[in-house]
Coordinates of C-alpha atoms and ligand atoms in Angstrom, one line a residue:
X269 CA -97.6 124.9 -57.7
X270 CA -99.0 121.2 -58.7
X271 CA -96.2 119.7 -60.2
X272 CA -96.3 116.4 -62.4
X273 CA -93.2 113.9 -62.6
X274 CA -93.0 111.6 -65.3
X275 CA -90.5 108.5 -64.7
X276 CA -90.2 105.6 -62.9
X277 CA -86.6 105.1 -61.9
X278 CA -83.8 106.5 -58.9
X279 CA -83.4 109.7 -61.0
X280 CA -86.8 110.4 -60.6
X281 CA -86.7 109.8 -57.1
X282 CA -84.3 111.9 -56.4
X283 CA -85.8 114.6 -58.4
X284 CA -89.1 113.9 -56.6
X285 CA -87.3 113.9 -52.9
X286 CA -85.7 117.6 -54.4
X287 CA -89.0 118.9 -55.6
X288 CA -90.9 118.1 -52.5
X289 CA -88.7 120.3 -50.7
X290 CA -89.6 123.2 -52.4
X291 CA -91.9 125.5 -50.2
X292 CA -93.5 126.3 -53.9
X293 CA -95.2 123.0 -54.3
X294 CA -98.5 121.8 -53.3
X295 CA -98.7 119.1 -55.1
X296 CA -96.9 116.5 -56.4
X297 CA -97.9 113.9 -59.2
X298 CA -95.5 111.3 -60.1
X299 CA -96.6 108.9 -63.4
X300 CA -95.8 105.9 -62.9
X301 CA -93.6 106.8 -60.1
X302 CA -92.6 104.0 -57.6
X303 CA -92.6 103.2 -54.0
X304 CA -89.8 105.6 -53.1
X305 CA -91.5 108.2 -55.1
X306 CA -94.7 107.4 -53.4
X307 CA -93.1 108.7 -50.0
X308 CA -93.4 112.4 -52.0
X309 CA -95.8 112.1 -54.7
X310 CA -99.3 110.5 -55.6
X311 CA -98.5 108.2 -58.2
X312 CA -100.7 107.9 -60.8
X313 CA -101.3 105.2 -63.6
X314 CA -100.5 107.3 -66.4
X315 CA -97.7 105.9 -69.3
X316 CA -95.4 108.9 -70.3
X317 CA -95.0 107.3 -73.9
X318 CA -99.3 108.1 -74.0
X319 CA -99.3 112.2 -74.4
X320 CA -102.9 112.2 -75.0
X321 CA -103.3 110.9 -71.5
X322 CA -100.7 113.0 -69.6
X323 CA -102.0 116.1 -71.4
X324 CA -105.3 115.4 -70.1
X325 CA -104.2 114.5 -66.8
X326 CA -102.0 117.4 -66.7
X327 CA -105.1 119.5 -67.3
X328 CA -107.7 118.1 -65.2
X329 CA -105.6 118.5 -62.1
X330 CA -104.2 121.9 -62.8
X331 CA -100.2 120.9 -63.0
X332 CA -98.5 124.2 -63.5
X333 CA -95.6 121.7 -64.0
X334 CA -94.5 118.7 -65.8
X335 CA -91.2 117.6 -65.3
X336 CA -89.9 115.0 -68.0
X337 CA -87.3 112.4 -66.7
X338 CA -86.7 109.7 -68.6
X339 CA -85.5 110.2 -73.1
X340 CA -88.3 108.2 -74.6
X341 CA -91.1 110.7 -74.3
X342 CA -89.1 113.6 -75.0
X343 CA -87.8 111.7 -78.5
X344 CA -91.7 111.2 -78.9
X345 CA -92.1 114.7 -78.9
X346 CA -94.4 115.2 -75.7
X347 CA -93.2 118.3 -74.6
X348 CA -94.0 119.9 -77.8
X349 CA -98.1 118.8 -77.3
X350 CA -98.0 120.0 -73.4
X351 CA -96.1 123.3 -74.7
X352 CA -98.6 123.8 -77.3
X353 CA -101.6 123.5 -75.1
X354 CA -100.1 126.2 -72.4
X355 CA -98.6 123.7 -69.9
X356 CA -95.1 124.7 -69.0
X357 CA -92.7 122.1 -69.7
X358 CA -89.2 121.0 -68.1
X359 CA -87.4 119.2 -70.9
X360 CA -86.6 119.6 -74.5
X361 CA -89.1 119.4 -77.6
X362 CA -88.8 116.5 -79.8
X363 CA -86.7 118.2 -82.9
X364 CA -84.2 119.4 -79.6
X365 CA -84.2 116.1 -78.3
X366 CA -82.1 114.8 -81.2
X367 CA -79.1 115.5 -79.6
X368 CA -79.9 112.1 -77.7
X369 CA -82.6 110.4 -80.1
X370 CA -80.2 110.5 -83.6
X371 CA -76.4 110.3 -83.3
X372 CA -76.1 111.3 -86.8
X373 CA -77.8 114.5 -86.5
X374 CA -75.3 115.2 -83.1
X375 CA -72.5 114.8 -85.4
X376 CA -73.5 116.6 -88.4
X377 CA -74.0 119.2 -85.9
X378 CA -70.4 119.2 -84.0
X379 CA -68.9 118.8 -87.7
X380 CA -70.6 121.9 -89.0
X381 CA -69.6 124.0 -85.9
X382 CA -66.5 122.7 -85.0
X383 CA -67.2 121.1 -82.1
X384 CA -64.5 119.0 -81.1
X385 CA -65.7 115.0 -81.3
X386 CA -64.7 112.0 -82.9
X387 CA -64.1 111.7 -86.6
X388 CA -67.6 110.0 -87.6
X389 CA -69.4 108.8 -91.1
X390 CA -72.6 107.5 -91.5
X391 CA -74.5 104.8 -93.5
X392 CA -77.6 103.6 -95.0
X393 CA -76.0 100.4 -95.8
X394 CA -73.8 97.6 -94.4
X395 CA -71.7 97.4 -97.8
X396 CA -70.8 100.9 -97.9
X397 CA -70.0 101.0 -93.8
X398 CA -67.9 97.9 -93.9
X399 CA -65.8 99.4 -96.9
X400 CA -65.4 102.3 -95.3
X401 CA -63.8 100.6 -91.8
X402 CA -60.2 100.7 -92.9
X403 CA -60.2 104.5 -93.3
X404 CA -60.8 104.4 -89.1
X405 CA -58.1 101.9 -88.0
X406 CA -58.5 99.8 -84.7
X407 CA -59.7 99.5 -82.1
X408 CA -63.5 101.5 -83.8
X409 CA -66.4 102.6 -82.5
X410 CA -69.6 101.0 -84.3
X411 CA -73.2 102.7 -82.9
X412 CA -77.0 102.2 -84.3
X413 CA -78.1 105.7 -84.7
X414 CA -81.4 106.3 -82.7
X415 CA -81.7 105.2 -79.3
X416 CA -81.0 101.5 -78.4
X417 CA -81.6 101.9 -74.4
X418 CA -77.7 102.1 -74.0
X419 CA -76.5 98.7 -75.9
X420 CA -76.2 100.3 -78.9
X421 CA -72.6 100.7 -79.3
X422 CA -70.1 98.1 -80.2
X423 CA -66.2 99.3 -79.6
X424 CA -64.6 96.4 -81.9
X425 CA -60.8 95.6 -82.1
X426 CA -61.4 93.1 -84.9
X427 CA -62.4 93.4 -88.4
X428 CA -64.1 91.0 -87.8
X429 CA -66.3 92.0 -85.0
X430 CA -66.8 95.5 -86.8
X431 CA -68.7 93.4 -89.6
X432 CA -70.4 91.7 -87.1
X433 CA -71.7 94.9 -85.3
X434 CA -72.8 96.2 -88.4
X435 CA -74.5 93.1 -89.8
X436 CA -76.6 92.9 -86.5
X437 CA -77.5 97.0 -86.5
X438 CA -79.3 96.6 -90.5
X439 CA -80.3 93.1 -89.8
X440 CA -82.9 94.4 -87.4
X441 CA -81.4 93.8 -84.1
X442 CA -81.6 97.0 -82.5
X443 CA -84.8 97.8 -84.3
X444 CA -85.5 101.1 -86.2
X445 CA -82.6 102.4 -84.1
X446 CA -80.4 100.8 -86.6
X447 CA -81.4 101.9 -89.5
X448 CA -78.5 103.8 -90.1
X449 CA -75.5 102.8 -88.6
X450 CA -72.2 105.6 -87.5
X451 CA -68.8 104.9 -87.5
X452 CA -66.6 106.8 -85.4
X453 CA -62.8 107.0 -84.6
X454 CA -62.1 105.4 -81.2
X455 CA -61.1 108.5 -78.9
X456 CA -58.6 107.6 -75.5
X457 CA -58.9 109.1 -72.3
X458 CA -61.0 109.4 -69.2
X459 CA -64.8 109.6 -69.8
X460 CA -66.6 112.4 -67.3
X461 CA -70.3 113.6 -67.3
X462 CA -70.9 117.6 -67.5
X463 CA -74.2 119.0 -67.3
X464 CA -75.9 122.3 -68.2
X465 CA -78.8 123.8 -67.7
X466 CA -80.7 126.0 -70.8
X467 CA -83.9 127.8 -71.6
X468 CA -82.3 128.0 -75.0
X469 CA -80.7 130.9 -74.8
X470 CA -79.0 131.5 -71.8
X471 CA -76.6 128.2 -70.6
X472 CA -75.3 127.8 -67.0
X473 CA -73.1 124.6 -65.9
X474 CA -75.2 122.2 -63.7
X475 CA -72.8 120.2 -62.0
X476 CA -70.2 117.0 -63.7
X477 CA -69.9 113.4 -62.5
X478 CA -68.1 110.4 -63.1
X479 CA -70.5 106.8 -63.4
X480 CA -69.2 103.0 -63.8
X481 CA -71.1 101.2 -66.6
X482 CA -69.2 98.2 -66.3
X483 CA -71.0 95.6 -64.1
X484 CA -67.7 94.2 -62.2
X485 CA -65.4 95.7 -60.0
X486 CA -62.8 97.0 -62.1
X487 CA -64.4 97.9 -64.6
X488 CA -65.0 94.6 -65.8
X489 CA -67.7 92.8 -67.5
X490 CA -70.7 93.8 -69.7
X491 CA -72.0 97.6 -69.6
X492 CA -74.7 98.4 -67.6
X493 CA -76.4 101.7 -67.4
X494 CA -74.3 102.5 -64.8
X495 CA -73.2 100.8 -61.2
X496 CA -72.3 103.7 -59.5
X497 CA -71.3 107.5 -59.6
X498 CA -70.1 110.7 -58.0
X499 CA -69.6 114.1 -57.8
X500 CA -68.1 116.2 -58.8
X501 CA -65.2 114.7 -60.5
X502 CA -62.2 116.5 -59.9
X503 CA -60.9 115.0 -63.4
X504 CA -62.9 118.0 -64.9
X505 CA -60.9 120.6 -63.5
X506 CA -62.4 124.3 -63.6
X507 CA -60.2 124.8 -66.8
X508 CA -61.5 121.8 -68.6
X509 CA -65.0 122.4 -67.6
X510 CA -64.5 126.3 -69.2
X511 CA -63.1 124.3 -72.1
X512 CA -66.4 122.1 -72.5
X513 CA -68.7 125.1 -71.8
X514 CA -66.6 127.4 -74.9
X515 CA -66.2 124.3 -77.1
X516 CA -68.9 122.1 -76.3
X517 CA -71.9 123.5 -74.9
X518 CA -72.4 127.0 -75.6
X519 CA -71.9 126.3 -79.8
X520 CA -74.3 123.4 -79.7
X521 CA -77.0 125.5 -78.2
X522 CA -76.5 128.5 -80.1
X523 CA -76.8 126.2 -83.1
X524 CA -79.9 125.0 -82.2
X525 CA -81.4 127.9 -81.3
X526 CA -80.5 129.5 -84.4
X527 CA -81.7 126.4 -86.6
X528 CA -84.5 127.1 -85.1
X529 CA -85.0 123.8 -82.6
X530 CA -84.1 125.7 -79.5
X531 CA -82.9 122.9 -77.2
X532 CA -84.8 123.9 -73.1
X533 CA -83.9 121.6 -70.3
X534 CA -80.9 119.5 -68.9
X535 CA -78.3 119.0 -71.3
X536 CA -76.2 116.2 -70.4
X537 CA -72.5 116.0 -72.5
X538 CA -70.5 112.5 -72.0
X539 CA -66.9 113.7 -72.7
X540 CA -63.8 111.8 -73.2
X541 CA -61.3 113.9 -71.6
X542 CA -58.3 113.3 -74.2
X543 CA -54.4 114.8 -74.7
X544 CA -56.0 117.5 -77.0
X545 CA -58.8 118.5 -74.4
X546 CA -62.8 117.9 -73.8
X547 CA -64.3 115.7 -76.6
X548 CA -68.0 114.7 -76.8
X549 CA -68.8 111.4 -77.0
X550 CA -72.7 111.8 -76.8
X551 CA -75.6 114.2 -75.5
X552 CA -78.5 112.8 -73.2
X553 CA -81.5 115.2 -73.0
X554 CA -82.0 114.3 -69.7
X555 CA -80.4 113.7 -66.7
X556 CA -78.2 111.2 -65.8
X557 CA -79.2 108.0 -63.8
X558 CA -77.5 107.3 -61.3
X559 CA -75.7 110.6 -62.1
X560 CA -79.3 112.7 -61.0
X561 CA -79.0 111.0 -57.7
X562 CA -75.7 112.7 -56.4
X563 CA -76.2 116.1 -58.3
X564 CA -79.4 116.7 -56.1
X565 CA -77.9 115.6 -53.0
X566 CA -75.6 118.5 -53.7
X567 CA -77.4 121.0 -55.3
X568 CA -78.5 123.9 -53.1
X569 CA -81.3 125.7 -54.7
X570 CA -84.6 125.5 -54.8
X571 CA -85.9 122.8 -57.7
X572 CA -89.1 124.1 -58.3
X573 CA -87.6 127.5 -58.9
X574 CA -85.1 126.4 -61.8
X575 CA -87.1 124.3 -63.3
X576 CA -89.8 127.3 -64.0
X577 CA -87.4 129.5 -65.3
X578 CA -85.9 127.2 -67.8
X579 CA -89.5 126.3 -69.1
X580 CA -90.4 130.0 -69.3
X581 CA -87.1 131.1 -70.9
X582 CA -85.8 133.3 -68.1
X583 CA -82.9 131.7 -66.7
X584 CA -81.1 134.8 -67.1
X585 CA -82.7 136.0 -64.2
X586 CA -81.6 134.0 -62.1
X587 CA -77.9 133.5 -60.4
X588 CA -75.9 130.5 -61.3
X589 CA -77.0 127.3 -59.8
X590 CA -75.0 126.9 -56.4
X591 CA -73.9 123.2 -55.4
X592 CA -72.0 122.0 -52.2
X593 CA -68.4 121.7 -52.3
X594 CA -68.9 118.4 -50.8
X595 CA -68.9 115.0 -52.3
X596 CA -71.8 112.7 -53.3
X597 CA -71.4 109.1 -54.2
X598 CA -74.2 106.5 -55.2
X599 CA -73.9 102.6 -54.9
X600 CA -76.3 100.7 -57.4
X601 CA -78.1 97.9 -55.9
X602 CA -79.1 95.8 -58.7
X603 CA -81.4 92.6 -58.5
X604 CA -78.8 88.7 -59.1
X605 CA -78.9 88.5 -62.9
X606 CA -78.2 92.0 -64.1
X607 CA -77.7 93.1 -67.0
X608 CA -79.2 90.2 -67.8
X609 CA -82.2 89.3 -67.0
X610 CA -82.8 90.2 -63.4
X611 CA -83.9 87.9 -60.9
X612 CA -87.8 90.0 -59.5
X613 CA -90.0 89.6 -56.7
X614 CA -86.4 89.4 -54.3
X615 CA -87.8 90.8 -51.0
X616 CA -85.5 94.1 -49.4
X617 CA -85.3 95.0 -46.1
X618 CA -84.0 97.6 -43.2
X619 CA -84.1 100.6 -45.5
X620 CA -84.8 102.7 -42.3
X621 CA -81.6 101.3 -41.2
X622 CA -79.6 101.9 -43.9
X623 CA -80.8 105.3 -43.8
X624 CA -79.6 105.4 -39.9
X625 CA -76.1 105.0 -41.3
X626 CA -76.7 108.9 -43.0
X627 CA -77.2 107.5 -46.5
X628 CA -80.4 108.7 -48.9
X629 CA -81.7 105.4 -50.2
X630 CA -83.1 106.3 -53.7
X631 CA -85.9 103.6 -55.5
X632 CA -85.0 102.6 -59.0
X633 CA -86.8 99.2 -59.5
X634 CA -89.1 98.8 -56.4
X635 CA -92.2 97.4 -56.1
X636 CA -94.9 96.3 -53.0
X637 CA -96.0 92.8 -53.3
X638 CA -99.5 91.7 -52.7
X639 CA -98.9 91.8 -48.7
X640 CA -97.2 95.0 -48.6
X641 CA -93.7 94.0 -48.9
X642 CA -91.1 95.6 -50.8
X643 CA -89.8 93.7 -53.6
X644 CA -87.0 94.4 -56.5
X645 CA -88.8 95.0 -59.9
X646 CA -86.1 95.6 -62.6
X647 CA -82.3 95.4 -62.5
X648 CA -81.0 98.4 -60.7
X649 CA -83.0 98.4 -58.0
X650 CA -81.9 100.9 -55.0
X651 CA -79.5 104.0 -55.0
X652 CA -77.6 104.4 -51.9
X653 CA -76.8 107.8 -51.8
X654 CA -74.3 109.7 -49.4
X655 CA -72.7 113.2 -49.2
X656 CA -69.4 113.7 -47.5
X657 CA -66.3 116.5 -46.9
X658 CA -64.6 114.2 -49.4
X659 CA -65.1 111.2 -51.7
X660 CA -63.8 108.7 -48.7
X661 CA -66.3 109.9 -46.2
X662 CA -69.3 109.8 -48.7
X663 CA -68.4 106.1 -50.0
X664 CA -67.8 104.8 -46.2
X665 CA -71.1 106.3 -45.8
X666 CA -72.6 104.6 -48.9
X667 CA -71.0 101.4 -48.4
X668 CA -72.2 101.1 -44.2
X669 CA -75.5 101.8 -45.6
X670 CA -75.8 99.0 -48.7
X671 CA -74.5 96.8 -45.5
X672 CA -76.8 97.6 -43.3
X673 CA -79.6 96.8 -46.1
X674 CA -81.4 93.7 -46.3
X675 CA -81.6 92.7 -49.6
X676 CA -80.4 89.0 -50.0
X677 CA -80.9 88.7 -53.9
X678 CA -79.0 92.0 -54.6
X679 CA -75.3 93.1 -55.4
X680 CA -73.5 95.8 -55.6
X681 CA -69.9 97.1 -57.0
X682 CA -67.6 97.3 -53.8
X683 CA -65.4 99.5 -56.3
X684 CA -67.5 103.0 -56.7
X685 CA -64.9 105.5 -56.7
X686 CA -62.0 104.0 -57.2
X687 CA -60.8 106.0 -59.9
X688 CA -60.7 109.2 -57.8
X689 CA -59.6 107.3 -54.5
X690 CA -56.6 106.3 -56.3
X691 CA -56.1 109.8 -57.5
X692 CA -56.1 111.1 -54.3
X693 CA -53.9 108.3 -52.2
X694 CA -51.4 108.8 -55.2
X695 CA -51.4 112.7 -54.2
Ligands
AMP287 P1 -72.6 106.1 -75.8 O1 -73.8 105.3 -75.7 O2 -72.4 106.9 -77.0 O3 -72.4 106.9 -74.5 O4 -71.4 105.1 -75.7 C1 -71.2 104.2 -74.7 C2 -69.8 104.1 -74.3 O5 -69.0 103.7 -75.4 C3 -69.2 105.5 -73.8 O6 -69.5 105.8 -72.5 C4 -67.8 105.2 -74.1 O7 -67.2 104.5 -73.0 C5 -67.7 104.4 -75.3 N1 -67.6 105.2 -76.5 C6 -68.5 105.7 -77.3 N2 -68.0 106.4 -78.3 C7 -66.6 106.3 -78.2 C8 -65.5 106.7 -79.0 N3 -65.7 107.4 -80.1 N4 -64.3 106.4 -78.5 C9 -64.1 105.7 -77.4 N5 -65.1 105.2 -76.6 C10 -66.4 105.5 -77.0
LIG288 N1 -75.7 106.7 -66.4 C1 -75.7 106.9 -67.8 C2 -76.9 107.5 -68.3 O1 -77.8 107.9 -67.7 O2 -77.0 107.6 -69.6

């Protein structure tokens, strides 16, 4: 099987490092891939958001395969022109991939099958959504609709910052994205990640994790799209995560088969786990990054194999995905400067060695330099990646790897964890 990546980023290295061990593949293609991805894959100039390109690629070569990792070109609706010219497809069509592209269409969704969320209104217009803000109380949740590469939601505990959120969404400064604009009551609780796997039809958990989006140890600081994660979290005990499947999962893709957008790949839920049980906050239709990085260092099937079946609508046939009871914990690297503008071109160092340490060092924003060296290209710019019996053992793991690195212009949270460390010292 010739397989084609698309993605650029840590989850689609780990994904790439998964699907080369398949004994099904004989090919890999990554486009754009990276240096990490290169170890796996031939990586090809292609741009995902171009599906004229990647459907002739995908063609020429023969991929029996294309994998999808990143939102964009699912939003833009490239699996539906690979689907429609007889290439199987991991990852949902564009109408499916609403559930991440519009939040307004998510909640209209959970609101007309009960799905339990946050109590939501949407607007066309900043008059009508600012009159509307006393009907939610305080602290509340303001968000552009479309997608806003994770900055666009404002939790505001002022009035007067609420206004402000909303002026800046219709004044243009989250683009189209914020052309309407949704309100939402502001939910408490802990926030976990729970994943699924459909073909539309059938639904099978894939796995739950817990990131840190907050740059600072903490939990402090601006968000990020994420520092750190693990899994599984234990937060999302077997009961809750029976809950989310019930409540959560299992309506919203019966719904959208039956309106006839039958939603086929990863499904990924962000839950608030609150006093009155498992609310969403937000679907991806993707995986998770860095959440992709410890759910493949713990899955225990065969990539290749899963991926076909959810693209050819027979995940029925197969037994539910089997992942090790173990623990996997990722530490972000990200380049001095993050999440602002991040410093490039720093030079990194003693990845072998920091593999020595038993850690999987994933590539997020890697690049070679003219001479060969590796160099940070983008913000978060390694995954350090360990598996342990418990969530001690994989971050000592992690942590003796990111010191063993050599990566002068980088940093890290020292804190990845901490929530369920404290959890377990406090028995
Ligand atoms: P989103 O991009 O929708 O995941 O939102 C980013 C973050 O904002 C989430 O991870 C939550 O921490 C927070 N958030 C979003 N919606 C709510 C809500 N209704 N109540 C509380 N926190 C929220
Ligand atoms: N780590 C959060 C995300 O991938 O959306």
């Amino acid at each position: 099987m010739i397989v084609l990546l698309l993605g650029s980023g840590g989850r689609e290295h780990a994904l790439a490092w998964k699907l080369s061990q398949s004994e099904r593949l004989t090919k890999l293609f990554a486009a754009p891939g990276n240096p990490g991805i290169a170890q796996y894959a031939e990586c090809v100039d292609l741009d995902p958001l171009h599906p004229d390109s990647v459907l002739a690629f995908a063609r020429e070569e023969n991929v029996g395969l294309v994998v999808i990792g990143p939102e964009a070109p699912l939003v833009a609706g490239l699996a539906d022109l690979l689907r429609e010219n007889g290439i199987l497809t991991f990852g949902p069509s564009k109408a499916a991939a609403q559930l991440e592209g519009s939040k307004g269409f998510t909640k209209d969704l959970c609101a007309r099958e009960r799905i339990p969320t946050a109590a939501y209104a949407r607007f066309t217009n900043a008059e009508a959504a600012k009159a509307a803000l006393d009907s939610f109380g305080s602290p509340v949740v303001i968000k552009a609709d479309g997608l806003a590469a994770g900055k666009g939601v404002v939790i505001a505990e002022k009035r007067a910052r609420a206004e402000d959120a909303i002026d800046d969404m219709f004044g243009g400064n989250f683009g189209s994205a914020g052309a309407e604009v949704v309100i939402e009551e502001f939910l408490t609780g802990e926030e976990a990640s729970f994943f699924a796997l459909t073909d539309g039809k059938t639904v099978v958990p894939f796995g739950s994790a817990q990131d840190h989006k907050r740059v600072g140890d903490g939990d402090v600081g601006p968000n990020t799209g994420g520092m750190g994660a693990y899994s599984p979290a234990p937060v999302l005990t077997p009961e809750l995560e029976a809950r989310a499947m019930k409540e959560i999962i299992e309506p919203t893709v019966r719904a959208m088969a039956a309106a006839g957008m039958p939603y086929s790949g990863v499904l990924y839920a962000g839950l608030m786990l609150t006093a009155d049980g498992p609310k969403l906050i937000e679907y991806n239709a993707r995986f998770g990054d860095p959440e992709c990085q410890v759910l493949m260092l713990r899955l225990e099937e065969d990539l290749i194999t899963l991926f076909l079946h959810v693209a050819e609508g027979r995940l029925a046939e197969l037994p539910p995905p089997s992942f090790s009871p173990n623990t996997a914990l990722t530490v972000v690297m990200a380049a001095k400067g993050y999440p602002g503008t991040p410093a490039k071109g720093g030079r990194i160092g003693n990845i072998t060695e920091a593999e020595e340490k038993g850690a999987k060092v994933f590539h997020a924003g890697t690049a070679r330099s003219q001479g060969g060296d590796l160099i940070a290209n983008g913000g978060r710019v390694l995954n350090v990646t360990a598996i342990g019996a418990d969530i001690g053992e994989a971050r000592d793991t992690a942590y003796a790897a990111v010191d063993a690195l050599d990566f002068p212009n980088g940093f890290c949270r020292r804190d990845i964890g901490w929530r369920e460390l404290a959890r377990q010292r406090n028995g």
